N, C-alpha and C. Protein backbone atom coordinates (compact mmCIF):
# COMPACT_ATOMS: atom_id res chain seq x y z
N UNK A 1 83.75 131.58 111.85
CA UNK A 1 83.65 129.94 111.18
C UNK A 1 84.78 128.88 112.65
N UNK A 2 84.65 128.13 112.92
CA UNK A 2 85.57 127.14 114.10
C UNK A 2 86.75 126.80 113.40
N UNK A 3 87.56 126.47 114.15
CA UNK A 3 89.60 126.09 114.51
C UNK A 3 88.80 124.67 113.05
N UNK A 4 87.69 123.59 113.45
CA UNK A 4 87.70 123.01 113.42
C UNK A 4 87.34 122.79 111.29
N UNK A 5 85.94 123.26 111.46
CA UNK A 5 85.74 124.29 109.98
C UNK A 5 86.86 124.86 109.66
N UNK A 6 88.02 125.24 109.34
CA UNK A 6 88.97 125.80 109.11
C UNK A 6 89.92 124.34 108.60
N UNK A 7 89.47 123.92 109.58
CA UNK A 7 90.76 122.89 108.85
C UNK A 7 90.67 121.99 108.09
N UNK A 8 88.84 120.94 108.13
CA UNK A 8 88.21 120.85 107.85
C UNK A 8 88.36 121.56 106.35
N UNK A 9 88.06 123.12 105.72
CA UNK A 9 87.80 123.05 104.72
C UNK A 9 89.76 123.75 104.51
N UNK A 10 90.86 122.67 104.91
CA UNK A 10 91.78 123.13 103.96
C UNK A 10 92.30 121.87 104.19
N UNK A 11 91.77 120.99 104.46
CA UNK A 11 91.81 119.33 104.62
C UNK A 11 91.63 118.60 102.69
N UNK A 12 90.03 119.48 102.90
CA UNK A 12 88.99 119.18 100.99
C UNK A 12 90.19 119.58 100.36
N UNK A 13 90.43 121.03 100.75
CA UNK A 13 90.88 121.67 100.16
C UNK A 13 92.45 120.82 99.24
N UNK A 14 93.02 120.27 100.64
CA UNK A 14 94.54 119.69 99.88
C UNK A 14 94.17 118.80 98.99
N UNK A 15 92.78 117.58 99.09
CA UNK A 15 92.38 116.82 98.61
C UNK A 15 92.82 116.65 97.04
N UNK A 16 91.65 117.72 97.18
CA UNK A 16 91.11 118.21 95.80
C UNK A 16 92.88 118.98 95.09
N UNK A 17 92.98 119.20 94.90
CA UNK A 17 94.38 120.14 95.09
C UNK A 17 95.17 118.72 94.30
N UNK A 18 95.23 117.39 95.04
CA UNK A 18 96.19 116.05 94.71
C UNK A 18 95.38 115.50 93.07
N UNK A 19 94.16 115.81 93.78
CA UNK A 19 93.29 115.05 92.69
C UNK A 19 93.34 115.64 90.84
N UNK A 20 93.25 116.66 91.26
CA UNK A 20 93.52 117.86 90.15
C UNK A 20 95.27 118.16 88.83
N UNK A 21 95.52 117.71 90.58
CA UNK A 21 97.62 117.48 90.01
C UNK A 21 98.42 118.58 89.98
N UNK A 22 97.57 119.49 91.05
CA UNK A 22 98.36 120.26 91.79
C UNK A 22 98.81 120.11 93.50
N UNK A 23 100.28 119.79 93.10
CA UNK A 23 100.89 119.02 94.55
C UNK A 23 100.95 120.23 95.13
N UNK A 24 102.13 121.51 94.81
CA UNK A 24 101.99 123.07 95.74
C UNK A 24 101.02 122.87 96.39
N UNK A 25 100.02 123.04 95.43
CA UNK A 25 98.43 124.03 95.87
C UNK A 25 98.30 122.84 97.49
N UNK A 26 98.33 121.42 97.08
CA UNK A 26 97.82 120.63 98.16
C UNK A 26 99.23 120.64 99.56
N UNK A 27 100.40 121.36 99.06
CA UNK A 27 101.31 121.16 99.72
C UNK A 27 100.76 122.21 101.07
N UNK A 28 100.04 123.64 100.32
CA UNK A 28 100.20 125.06 101.04
C UNK A 28 98.41 124.33 101.73
N UNK A 29 97.68 124.35 101.21
CA UNK A 29 96.56 123.85 102.03
C UNK A 29 96.83 123.02 103.36
N UNK A 30 97.59 121.90 102.80
CA UNK A 30 97.85 120.52 104.21
C UNK A 30 98.53 121.37 105.12
N UNK A 31 99.21 122.60 104.85
CA UNK A 31 99.63 123.08 105.72
C UNK A 31 99.44 124.08 106.46
N UNK A 32 98.69 124.32 106.15
CA UNK A 32 97.31 125.55 106.78
C UNK A 32 96.99 124.46 107.38
N UNK A 33 96.56 123.39 107.85
CA UNK A 33 95.12 122.94 107.94
C UNK A 33 96.12 121.86 109.43
N UNK A 34 97.90 121.73 109.19
CA UNK A 34 98.44 121.06 109.92
C UNK A 34 98.89 122.44 110.76
N UNK A 35 99.58 123.50 110.64
CA UNK A 35 98.88 124.82 111.55
C UNK A 35 98.11 124.47 112.50
N UNK A 36 96.96 124.50 112.12
CA UNK A 36 95.77 125.19 113.19
C UNK A 36 95.52 123.56 113.95
N UNK A 37 96.11 122.57 113.74
CA UNK A 37 95.92 120.85 113.95
C UNK A 37 97.11 120.24 114.61
N UNK A 38 98.32 121.02 115.06
CA UNK A 38 99.89 120.04 114.14
C UNK A 38 100.08 119.08 115.29
N UNK A 39 99.13 118.33 115.87
CA UNK A 39 99.46 116.95 116.38
C UNK A 39 98.23 116.04 115.68
N UNK A 40 97.75 116.16 115.15
CA UNK A 40 96.41 114.82 113.82
C UNK A 40 97.48 114.33 113.36
N UNK A 41 97.78 113.19 112.74
CA UNK A 41 98.95 112.69 112.67
C UNK A 41 97.59 111.97 110.98
N UNK A 42 96.60 112.10 111.64
CA UNK A 42 95.90 112.07 109.76
C UNK A 42 96.40 113.68 108.98
N UNK A 43 96.49 114.39 109.40
CA UNK A 43 96.54 115.44 108.86
C UNK A 43 98.32 115.86 107.98
N UNK A 44 98.91 115.41 109.12
CA UNK A 44 100.78 115.22 108.67
C UNK A 44 100.92 113.99 107.75
N UNK A 45 100.29 112.81 107.63
CA UNK A 45 100.09 112.25 106.82
C UNK A 45 99.36 112.25 105.28
N UNK A 46 98.55 113.42 105.11
CA UNK A 46 98.27 113.93 103.88
C UNK A 46 99.29 115.26 103.56
N UNK A 47 99.68 115.63 104.60
CA UNK A 47 100.97 116.72 104.34
C UNK A 47 102.17 116.11 103.25
N UNK A 48 102.44 114.68 104.13
CA UNK A 48 103.41 113.58 103.70
C UNK A 48 103.19 114.10 102.34
N UNK A 49 102.58 112.99 102.08
CA UNK A 49 101.46 112.99 100.35
C UNK A 49 101.84 113.96 99.65
N UNK A 50 101.18 115.20 99.84
CA UNK A 50 101.37 116.38 99.47
C UNK A 50 102.71 117.10 99.21
N UNK A 51 103.70 116.44 99.36
CA UNK A 51 105.44 117.05 99.69
C UNK A 51 105.72 115.77 98.82
N UNK A 52 105.01 114.70 98.73
CA UNK A 52 105.88 113.59 97.89
C UNK A 52 105.50 113.78 96.76
N UNK A 53 104.53 114.38 96.27
CA UNK A 53 103.94 114.87 95.17
C UNK A 53 104.25 116.06 94.48
N UNK A 54 104.89 116.74 95.46
CA UNK A 54 105.52 118.19 94.58
C UNK A 54 106.80 117.72 95.32
N UNK A 55 107.50 116.58 94.81
CA UNK A 55 108.60 116.18 95.18
C UNK A 55 109.56 116.58 95.76
N UNK A 56 109.52 117.15 97.32
CA UNK A 56 109.90 117.21 98.60
C UNK A 56 110.31 115.90 99.26
N UNK A 57 110.72 115.34 99.18
CA UNK A 57 110.67 113.52 99.06
C UNK A 57 111.45 113.68 100.51
N UNK A 58 112.41 114.28 101.39
CA UNK A 58 113.07 114.51 102.56
C UNK A 58 111.92 115.28 103.88
N UNK A 59 111.54 116.79 102.81
CA UNK A 59 110.06 116.63 103.24
C UNK A 59 108.76 115.94 104.00
N UNK A 60 108.77 115.17 102.65
CA UNK A 60 107.28 114.06 103.23
C UNK A 60 107.93 113.39 104.34
N UNK A 61 109.14 112.36 104.12
CA UNK A 61 109.45 111.57 104.82
C UNK A 61 109.51 112.30 106.39
N UNK A 62 109.45 113.68 106.76
CA UNK A 62 109.87 113.82 107.82
C UNK A 62 108.34 114.23 108.34
N UNK A 63 107.17 114.27 107.51
CA UNK A 63 106.24 114.76 107.80
C UNK A 63 105.57 113.14 108.41
N UNK A 64 105.98 112.44 107.88
CA UNK A 64 105.09 111.21 107.50
C UNK A 64 106.25 110.33 109.23
N UNK A 65 107.67 110.41 109.34
CA UNK A 65 108.29 110.53 110.66
C UNK A 65 106.87 110.88 111.69
N UNK A 66 107.25 111.95 111.88
CA UNK A 66 106.11 113.11 112.97
C UNK A 66 104.54 111.79 112.99
N UNK A 67 103.94 111.82 112.17
CA UNK A 67 102.24 111.00 111.90
C UNK A 67 102.79 109.82 111.95
N UNK A 68 103.67 108.69 112.26
CA UNK A 68 103.55 107.50 113.01
C UNK A 68 103.82 108.23 114.40
N UNK A 69 104.46 108.69 114.99
CA UNK A 69 105.42 109.25 116.47
C UNK A 69 103.99 109.47 117.41
N UNK A 70 103.14 110.77 116.40
CA UNK A 70 101.47 111.23 117.19
C UNK A 70 100.81 110.53 116.78
N UNK A 71 100.96 109.26 116.02
CA UNK A 71 99.73 108.31 115.98
C UNK A 71 100.15 106.59 117.45
N UNK A 72 100.91 106.77 118.20
CA UNK A 72 101.24 106.41 118.68
C UNK A 72 101.78 104.79 117.35
N UNK A 73 102.01 104.74 116.93
CA UNK A 73 102.87 103.58 115.66
C UNK A 73 101.50 103.20 115.10
N UNK A 74 100.34 104.02 114.94
CA UNK A 74 99.04 102.75 114.02
C UNK A 74 98.85 102.52 112.75
N UNK A 75 99.13 101.08 112.96
CA UNK A 75 99.25 100.59 111.32
C UNK A 75 98.86 101.64 109.68
N UNK A 76 98.07 102.35 110.04
CA UNK A 76 97.28 103.56 109.25
C UNK A 76 98.73 104.72 108.90
N UNK A 77 99.30 105.11 109.57
CA UNK A 77 100.32 105.91 109.99
C UNK A 77 101.94 105.30 109.39
N UNK A 78 101.60 103.89 110.11
CA UNK A 78 103.04 102.89 109.36
C UNK A 78 103.36 103.05 108.10
N UNK A 79 101.76 102.89 107.16
CA UNK A 79 101.84 102.30 106.44
C UNK A 79 102.02 103.19 105.15
N UNK A 80 102.22 104.78 105.73
CA UNK A 80 102.31 105.60 104.62
C UNK A 80 102.80 106.15 105.06
N UNK A 81 104.12 106.01 105.92
CA UNK A 81 105.24 106.14 105.50
C UNK A 81 106.33 104.37 104.71
N UNK A 82 105.64 103.29 104.63
CA UNK A 82 106.84 102.60 104.26
C UNK A 82 106.25 103.09 102.73
N UNK A 83 105.24 103.34 102.26
CA UNK A 83 105.18 103.88 101.21
C UNK A 83 105.70 104.38 100.75
N UNK A 84 106.36 105.65 101.52
CA UNK A 84 106.63 106.89 100.60
C UNK A 84 108.62 106.61 101.07
N UNK A 85 108.82 105.45 102.13
CA UNK A 85 110.08 104.97 102.00
C UNK A 85 110.35 103.72 100.27
N UNK A 86 109.57 103.23 100.35
CA UNK A 86 110.39 102.69 99.54
C UNK A 86 109.37 103.83 97.61
N UNK A 87 108.70 105.09 97.07
CA UNK A 87 108.88 104.82 96.64
C UNK A 87 109.76 106.34 96.29
N UNK A 88 110.81 106.77 98.16
CA UNK A 88 111.86 107.71 97.51
C UNK A 88 112.76 106.99 97.44
N UNK A 89 112.86 105.28 97.23
CA UNK A 89 114.33 104.39 96.65
C UNK A 89 114.51 104.16 97.94
N UNK A 90 114.13 104.13 98.86
CA UNK A 90 114.84 103.25 99.90
C UNK A 90 114.00 102.10 100.56
N UNK A 91 113.87 100.96 99.59
CA UNK A 91 113.22 100.06 99.86
C UNK A 91 113.95 99.42 100.45
N UNK A 92 114.71 98.81 101.45
CA UNK A 92 115.50 98.29 102.35
C UNK A 92 114.50 98.90 104.14
N UNK A 93 114.64 100.35 103.88
CA UNK A 93 113.94 100.22 104.82
C UNK A 93 112.43 100.74 104.89
N UNK A 94 111.93 100.70 103.58
CA UNK A 94 110.47 100.37 103.31
C UNK A 94 110.37 98.51 103.88
N UNK A 95 111.25 97.80 103.74
CA UNK A 95 110.11 96.37 103.27
C UNK A 95 111.02 96.33 105.16
N UNK A 96 111.68 96.89 105.97
CA UNK A 96 111.87 96.80 107.74
C UNK A 96 110.44 96.56 108.34
N UNK A 97 110.53 98.06 107.88
CA UNK A 97 109.11 99.43 108.10
C UNK A 97 107.64 97.74 108.14
N UNK A 98 107.31 97.54 106.73
CA UNK A 98 106.96 97.14 106.35
C UNK A 98 106.22 95.39 107.40
N UNK A 99 107.58 95.12 107.61
CA UNK A 99 107.49 93.85 108.17
C UNK A 99 106.97 93.63 109.99
N UNK A 100 107.24 95.38 110.52
CA UNK A 100 107.54 95.63 111.64
C UNK A 100 105.86 95.81 111.62
N UNK A 101 105.12 96.48 110.78
CA UNK A 101 103.30 97.24 110.49
C UNK A 101 102.77 95.09 110.56
N UNK A 102 103.29 93.98 109.75
CA UNK A 102 102.80 92.91 109.64
C UNK A 102 103.02 92.42 110.78
N UNK A 103 104.09 92.38 111.60
CA UNK A 103 104.27 91.82 113.28
C UNK A 103 102.71 92.58 114.18
N UNK A 104 102.99 93.63 113.61
CA UNK A 104 102.01 94.30 114.49
C UNK A 104 100.18 94.24 114.13
N UNK A 105 100.47 94.36 112.63
CA UNK A 105 98.68 93.68 112.18
C UNK A 105 99.10 93.35 111.09
N UNK A 106 98.92 92.00 111.34
CA UNK A 106 99.01 90.69 109.79
C UNK A 106 97.99 90.83 109.55
N UNK A 107 97.06 91.51 109.12
CA UNK A 107 95.21 91.32 108.81
C UNK A 107 94.84 92.57 107.82
N UNK A 108 96.70 93.59 107.83
CA UNK A 108 96.57 94.73 107.01
C UNK A 108 96.54 94.10 105.61
N UNK A 109 95.35 94.96 104.97
CA UNK A 109 95.25 94.60 103.35
C UNK A 109 95.89 94.91 102.44
N UNK A 110 97.28 95.76 102.93
CA UNK A 110 97.90 95.91 101.25
C UNK A 110 99.38 95.96 101.95
N UNK A 111 99.86 95.69 102.89
CA UNK A 111 100.74 95.54 103.56
C UNK A 111 101.56 94.67 102.78
N UNK A 112 101.74 93.41 102.79
CA UNK A 112 102.48 92.20 101.97
C UNK A 112 102.26 92.27 100.20
N UNK A 113 101.40 93.26 99.84
CA UNK A 113 101.44 94.00 97.96
C UNK A 113 102.51 94.72 98.77
N UNK A 114 102.18 95.94 99.04
CA UNK A 114 103.69 96.96 99.29
C UNK A 114 105.18 96.73 100.05
N UNK A 115 105.16 95.20 100.50
CA UNK A 115 106.43 94.38 101.22
C UNK A 115 106.98 94.08 99.22
N UNK A 116 106.58 93.50 99.09
CA UNK A 116 106.60 92.51 97.70
C UNK A 116 107.64 93.28 96.81
N UNK A 117 106.38 94.42 96.48
CA UNK A 117 107.09 95.27 95.11
C UNK A 117 108.81 96.03 96.04
N UNK A 118 108.64 95.54 97.39
CA UNK A 118 110.04 96.23 98.05
C UNK A 118 111.09 95.91 97.65
N UNK A 119 110.73 94.34 98.35
CA UNK A 119 111.74 93.48 97.83
C UNK A 119 112.18 93.00 96.91
N UNK A 120 110.93 93.25 96.08
CA UNK A 120 111.16 93.70 93.64
C UNK A 120 112.15 93.87 94.28
N UNK A 121 112.12 95.39 94.32
CA UNK A 121 112.75 96.75 94.12
C UNK A 121 114.61 96.55 94.78
N UNK A 122 114.61 95.35 95.53
CA UNK A 122 115.87 95.40 96.00
C UNK A 122 116.05 93.87 95.25
N UNK A 123 115.56 93.01 94.49
CA UNK A 123 115.76 92.51 93.52
C UNK A 123 116.10 91.11 94.02
N UNK A 124 114.64 91.12 95.04
CA UNK A 124 114.96 89.83 95.96
C UNK A 124 112.75 89.46 95.27
N UNK A 125 113.28 88.46 94.25
CA UNK A 125 111.66 88.18 92.94
C UNK A 125 111.44 87.13 93.87
N UNK A 126 112.20 86.08 94.91
CA UNK A 126 111.97 84.82 95.08
C UNK A 126 110.55 85.03 96.03
N UNK A 127 111.87 85.83 96.96
CA UNK A 127 110.48 85.91 98.00
C UNK A 127 109.65 86.90 98.21
N UNK A 128 109.39 87.92 97.58
CA UNK A 128 107.91 88.66 96.63
C UNK A 128 107.25 87.65 96.37
N UNK A 129 107.17 86.66 95.79
CA UNK A 129 106.29 85.63 95.09
C UNK A 129 105.68 85.25 96.21
N UNK A 130 106.58 84.67 97.25
CA UNK A 130 106.51 83.65 98.81
C UNK A 130 105.12 84.93 99.36
N UNK A 131 106.46 85.95 99.49
CA UNK A 131 105.02 86.79 100.47
C UNK A 131 103.40 87.39 99.52
N UNK A 132 103.54 87.40 98.77
CA UNK A 132 102.14 87.06 97.78
C UNK A 132 101.62 86.50 97.78
N UNK A 133 102.13 84.69 97.85
CA UNK A 133 101.26 83.46 98.24
C UNK A 133 100.90 83.71 99.30
N UNK A 134 101.33 84.56 100.56
CA UNK A 134 100.48 85.04 100.99
C UNK A 134 99.08 85.92 102.07
N UNK A 135 98.98 86.19 101.03
CA UNK A 135 98.15 87.04 100.45
C UNK A 135 98.00 86.78 100.03
N UNK A 136 97.38 86.11 99.35
CA UNK A 136 96.80 85.30 98.23
C UNK A 136 95.26 84.48 98.77
N UNK A 137 96.93 83.80 99.87
CA UNK A 137 95.97 82.91 100.54
C UNK A 137 95.24 83.75 101.79
N UNK A 138 95.51 84.54 101.95
CA UNK A 138 94.68 84.89 102.61
C UNK A 138 92.93 85.76 102.65
N UNK A 139 94.05 86.89 100.73
CA UNK A 139 92.87 87.44 100.02
C UNK A 139 92.13 86.91 99.03
N UNK A 140 92.23 85.11 99.04
CA UNK A 140 91.76 84.77 97.60
C UNK A 140 91.17 85.38 96.28
N UNK A 141 90.46 87.26 96.80
CA UNK A 141 89.71 87.41 95.89
C UNK A 141 90.37 89.19 95.57
N UNK A 142 92.28 88.74 95.58
CA UNK A 142 92.90 89.35 95.23
C UNK A 142 93.40 90.14 94.07
N UNK A 143 92.50 90.65 93.38
CA UNK A 143 93.42 90.19 91.74
C UNK A 143 94.66 91.08 91.56
N UNK A 144 94.33 91.60 92.27
CA UNK A 144 96.12 92.81 92.04
C UNK A 144 97.20 92.15 92.46
N UNK A 145 96.82 90.80 93.85
CA UNK A 145 98.06 90.52 93.93
C UNK A 145 98.22 89.78 93.09
N UNK A 146 97.84 88.76 92.63
CA UNK A 146 97.31 87.77 91.71
C UNK A 146 98.40 88.30 90.69
N UNK A 147 97.46 89.51 90.48
CA UNK A 147 98.89 90.01 89.19
C UNK A 147 100.32 90.02 89.36
N UNK A 148 99.89 91.03 90.08
CA UNK A 148 101.77 91.45 90.79
C UNK A 148 102.51 89.96 91.19
N UNK A 149 102.12 88.64 91.52
CA UNK A 149 102.49 87.42 91.72
C UNK A 149 103.28 87.22 90.93
N UNK A 150 102.51 86.74 89.49
CA UNK A 150 102.57 86.39 87.88
C UNK A 150 103.91 87.35 87.26
N UNK A 151 103.69 87.99 87.66
CA UNK A 151 104.77 89.04 87.25
C UNK A 151 106.00 89.21 87.42
N UNK A 152 105.76 89.15 88.93
CA UNK A 152 107.16 88.41 89.72
C UNK A 152 107.92 87.64 89.73
N UNK A 153 106.77 86.16 89.42
CA UNK A 153 107.30 85.30 89.18
C UNK A 153 107.83 84.51 87.78
N UNK A 154 107.22 85.29 86.54
CA UNK A 154 108.46 85.71 85.22
C UNK A 154 109.21 85.66 85.76
N UNK A 155 109.43 87.08 86.44
CA UNK A 155 111.13 87.89 86.68
C UNK A 155 111.83 86.68 87.36
N UNK A 156 111.66 85.66 88.28
CA UNK A 156 112.14 84.95 88.86
C UNK A 156 112.70 84.31 87.81
N UNK A 157 111.74 83.72 86.76
CA UNK A 157 111.65 82.02 86.01
C UNK A 157 111.08 81.30 86.84
N UNK A 158 110.38 81.34 88.25
CA UNK A 158 109.97 80.43 88.78
C UNK A 158 107.99 80.76 87.40
N UNK A 159 108.22 79.78 86.58
CA UNK A 159 106.91 79.20 85.81
C UNK A 159 106.15 78.81 86.01
N UNK A 160 105.94 78.16 86.54
CA UNK A 160 104.90 77.17 87.02
C UNK A 160 104.00 78.03 88.33
N UNK A 161 104.45 78.84 88.71
CA UNK A 161 103.85 79.92 89.94
C UNK A 161 103.14 80.72 88.60
N UNK A 162 103.31 81.41 87.78
CA UNK A 162 103.45 82.43 87.10
C UNK A 162 101.86 81.41 86.36
N UNK A 163 102.21 80.96 86.03
CA UNK A 163 101.35 80.12 84.94
C UNK A 163 99.72 80.03 86.31
N UNK A 164 100.01 79.71 87.05
CA UNK A 164 99.17 79.13 88.54
C UNK A 164 98.56 80.65 88.69
N UNK A 165 99.53 81.11 88.46
CA UNK A 165 98.61 83.17 89.03
C UNK A 165 97.57 83.81 88.47
N UNK A 166 98.64 83.32 86.58
CA UNK A 166 97.84 83.94 85.23
C UNK A 166 96.34 83.49 85.49
N UNK A 167 96.00 82.09 86.21
CA UNK A 167 95.07 81.19 85.96
C UNK A 167 93.93 81.79 87.20
N UNK A 168 94.86 82.48 87.88
CA UNK A 168 93.82 82.71 89.65
C UNK A 168 93.30 83.99 88.71
N UNK A 169 94.09 84.52 87.94
CA UNK A 169 93.50 86.31 87.85
C UNK A 169 91.93 86.17 86.52
N UNK A 170 92.00 85.13 85.67
CA UNK A 170 91.88 84.94 84.10
C UNK A 170 90.08 84.29 85.19
N UNK A 171 90.23 83.84 85.88
CA UNK A 171 88.99 83.16 86.92
C UNK A 171 88.44 84.40 88.02
N UNK A 172 88.95 85.26 87.66
CA UNK A 172 88.42 86.91 88.77
C UNK A 172 87.76 87.54 87.46
N UNK A 173 89.07 87.32 86.40
CA UNK A 173 88.33 88.07 85.62
C UNK A 173 88.65 87.63 83.96
N UNK A 174 87.26 86.55 83.29
CA UNK A 174 87.89 86.43 82.29
C UNK A 174 87.94 87.11 80.99
N UNK A 175 88.09 87.89 81.29
CA UNK A 175 88.42 89.55 79.60
C UNK A 175 89.48 89.66 80.44
N UNK A 176 89.94 89.26 80.79
CA UNK A 176 91.57 89.99 80.92
C UNK A 176 92.64 89.39 79.70
N UNK A 177 92.44 89.97 78.56
CA UNK A 177 93.87 89.19 77.64
C UNK A 177 95.39 89.42 77.78
N UNK A 178 95.27 90.32 78.44
CA UNK A 178 97.23 90.50 78.83
C UNK A 178 97.32 88.99 79.32
N UNK A 179 96.05 88.29 80.83
CA UNK A 179 96.71 87.63 81.67
C UNK A 179 96.80 86.36 81.14
N UNK A 180 95.44 85.96 79.65
CA UNK A 180 95.10 85.10 79.17
C UNK A 180 96.75 84.42 78.05
N UNK A 181 97.36 85.79 77.50
CA UNK A 181 98.12 85.59 76.82
C UNK A 181 99.08 85.33 77.57
N UNK A 182 100.19 86.40 78.67
CA UNK A 182 100.41 85.33 79.84
C UNK A 182 101.05 84.20 80.11
N UNK A 183 99.49 83.19 80.38
CA UNK A 183 99.09 82.97 80.94
C UNK A 183 99.92 81.52 80.01
N UNK A 184 100.19 81.39 78.77
CA UNK A 184 99.93 80.41 77.54
C UNK A 184 101.54 80.62 77.32
N UNK A 185 102.24 81.82 77.90
CA UNK A 185 103.33 82.06 77.12
C UNK A 185 104.07 80.38 78.77
N UNK A 186 103.57 81.59 80.07
CA UNK A 186 104.44 80.43 80.67
C UNK A 186 103.87 79.00 81.36
N UNK A 187 103.03 79.18 80.51
CA UNK A 187 102.95 77.58 80.18
C UNK A 187 103.51 76.17 79.06
N UNK A 188 104.19 77.31 77.99
CA UNK A 188 105.12 77.33 76.86
C UNK A 188 106.02 77.54 77.75
N UNK A 189 106.43 78.02 78.84
CA UNK A 189 107.73 77.91 79.09
C UNK A 189 107.91 76.49 79.68
N UNK A 190 106.92 76.14 81.07
CA UNK A 190 107.03 75.16 81.18
C UNK A 190 107.25 73.77 80.10
N UNK A 191 105.97 73.44 79.19
CA UNK A 191 106.30 72.72 78.55
C UNK A 191 105.26 72.75 76.70
N UNK A 192 105.99 73.64 76.34
CA UNK A 192 106.64 73.80 74.82
C UNK A 192 105.01 74.31 74.75
N UNK A 193 104.45 74.16 73.25
CA UNK A 193 103.35 74.26 73.09
C UNK A 193 103.90 74.70 70.91
N UNK A 194 102.05 73.22 70.94
CA UNK A 194 102.33 72.44 69.68
C UNK A 194 102.60 73.62 68.17
N UNK A 195 102.09 73.53 66.79
CA UNK A 195 101.64 74.28 65.73
C UNK A 195 100.03 74.05 66.16
N UNK A 196 99.25 72.88 66.39
CA UNK A 196 98.17 73.14 66.87
C UNK A 196 97.30 73.65 67.81
N UNK A 197 98.47 73.87 68.87
CA UNK A 197 97.52 75.08 69.59
C UNK A 197 97.82 76.26 69.87
N UNK A 198 98.95 76.47 68.69
CA UNK A 198 99.12 78.23 68.53
C UNK A 198 98.25 78.33 67.29
N UNK A 199 97.70 77.65 66.77
CA UNK A 199 96.83 78.00 65.41
C UNK A 199 94.97 78.08 66.53
N UNK A 200 94.90 77.15 66.98
CA UNK A 200 94.15 77.38 67.90
C UNK A 200 93.65 78.99 68.91
N UNK A 201 95.12 79.22 69.37
CA UNK A 201 94.85 80.55 69.85
C UNK A 201 94.73 81.77 69.15
N UNK A 202 95.70 81.64 67.99
CA UNK A 202 95.10 82.94 66.90
C UNK A 202 93.75 82.49 66.92
N UNK A 203 93.07 81.29 66.46
CA UNK A 203 91.94 81.74 66.35
C UNK A 203 90.86 82.18 66.98
N UNK A 204 91.02 81.67 68.22
CA UNK A 204 90.29 82.32 69.82
C UNK A 204 90.22 83.65 69.67
N UNK A 205 92.11 83.86 69.43
CA UNK A 205 92.07 84.85 69.99
C UNK A 205 91.89 86.17 69.17
N UNK A 206 91.53 86.58 68.25
CA UNK A 206 92.67 87.34 66.98
C UNK A 206 92.96 88.51 67.46
N UNK A 207 91.78 89.02 68.45
CA UNK A 207 92.94 90.16 69.11
C UNK A 207 94.25 90.55 69.21
N UNK A 208 94.63 89.84 70.17
CA UNK A 208 95.92 89.64 70.61
C UNK A 208 96.32 88.83 69.23
N UNK A 209 96.40 88.42 68.36
CA UNK A 209 97.21 87.60 67.43
C UNK A 209 98.58 87.89 67.47
N UNK A 210 99.25 89.12 67.14
CA UNK A 210 100.41 89.18 67.44
C UNK A 210 101.41 89.76 68.13
N UNK A 211 100.53 89.33 69.69
CA UNK A 211 100.79 89.51 70.70
C UNK A 211 101.04 87.89 70.92
N UNK A 212 100.39 87.54 70.03
CA UNK A 212 100.80 85.48 70.58
C UNK A 212 102.53 85.59 69.81
N UNK A 213 101.65 86.03 68.59
CA UNK A 213 103.26 85.80 67.64
C UNK A 213 104.72 85.80 68.53
N UNK A 214 104.59 87.36 68.96
CA UNK A 214 105.50 87.48 69.61
C UNK A 214 106.56 86.97 71.02
N UNK A 215 104.95 86.64 71.37
CA UNK A 215 105.07 86.45 73.07
C UNK A 215 105.47 84.60 72.38
N UNK A 216 105.16 83.58 71.98
CA UNK A 216 105.47 82.83 71.81
C UNK A 216 106.73 82.77 70.74
N UNK A 217 106.82 83.52 70.62
CA UNK A 217 108.93 83.19 69.97
C UNK A 217 109.50 82.97 70.96
N UNK A 218 110.05 84.13 71.86
CA UNK A 218 110.08 83.99 73.41
C UNK A 218 110.10 82.72 74.34
N UNK A 219 108.94 82.47 73.87
CA UNK A 219 108.42 80.98 75.25
C UNK A 219 109.52 80.06 75.38
N UNK A 220 110.29 79.80 76.45
CA UNK A 220 111.46 78.49 76.16
C UNK A 220 112.84 79.14 75.61
N UNK A 221 112.69 80.77 76.31
CA UNK A 221 114.58 80.61 75.88
C UNK A 221 114.88 81.69 77.26
N UNK A 222 113.74 81.75 78.25
CA UNK A 222 113.96 82.52 79.66
C UNK A 222 113.81 84.52 79.69
N UNK A 223 113.15 84.92 78.19
CA UNK A 223 113.33 86.47 77.98
C UNK A 223 112.04 86.39 77.54
N UNK A 224 111.11 86.48 78.56
CA UNK A 224 109.71 86.64 77.86
C UNK A 224 109.83 88.22 77.55
N UNK A 225 109.83 88.39 76.25
CA UNK A 225 109.34 90.63 76.68
C UNK A 225 107.67 90.38 75.99
N UNK A 226 107.28 91.26 76.61
CA UNK A 226 105.27 92.09 76.00
C UNK A 226 106.20 92.90 75.64
């Protein structure tokens, strides 16, 4: 068997082990692949993910750093490292890494979503909402970005942005009962809700009637709890 075939086999085994929830086996397979091709940034990214899932966070970041160096700063390796930084609790470094990535690759499809998560982890919810607004202007069909924007806007007390974002979520998927409920709550925070409107909600959406009662009860108090 050629070296290339052995590398591919180890990489497949690592992916399969990750999918099966066996991170230690994934680490061993990824390490075997890297030993055969130590300069491959994609294999190092795979090893970094496996190490992270195995709880070996410093080693995961070390592998991600090597991948960035060997990949000559490719968007893929930079993004992978930034995600690991945020998920290992270093949101400040993740923000810097993602801002640098967006300077180099402003059309990256997921970097702004990740940046918003890192900003939120630092408590900067207002800026997270701004970043996600940029994301949805560029990709208006990005339902995940709209949902994140709505949730962060709620946490920031920006009910106007939250209501608009939930409206956009529903425009993309009108079966999303949670989005519908949270849109009504955001609207109630903005302008209140009449008994007639509440009755109509109960009748129109019996599946979430109890949640409506609880959510609307908190609306107007600045303490949305769903």
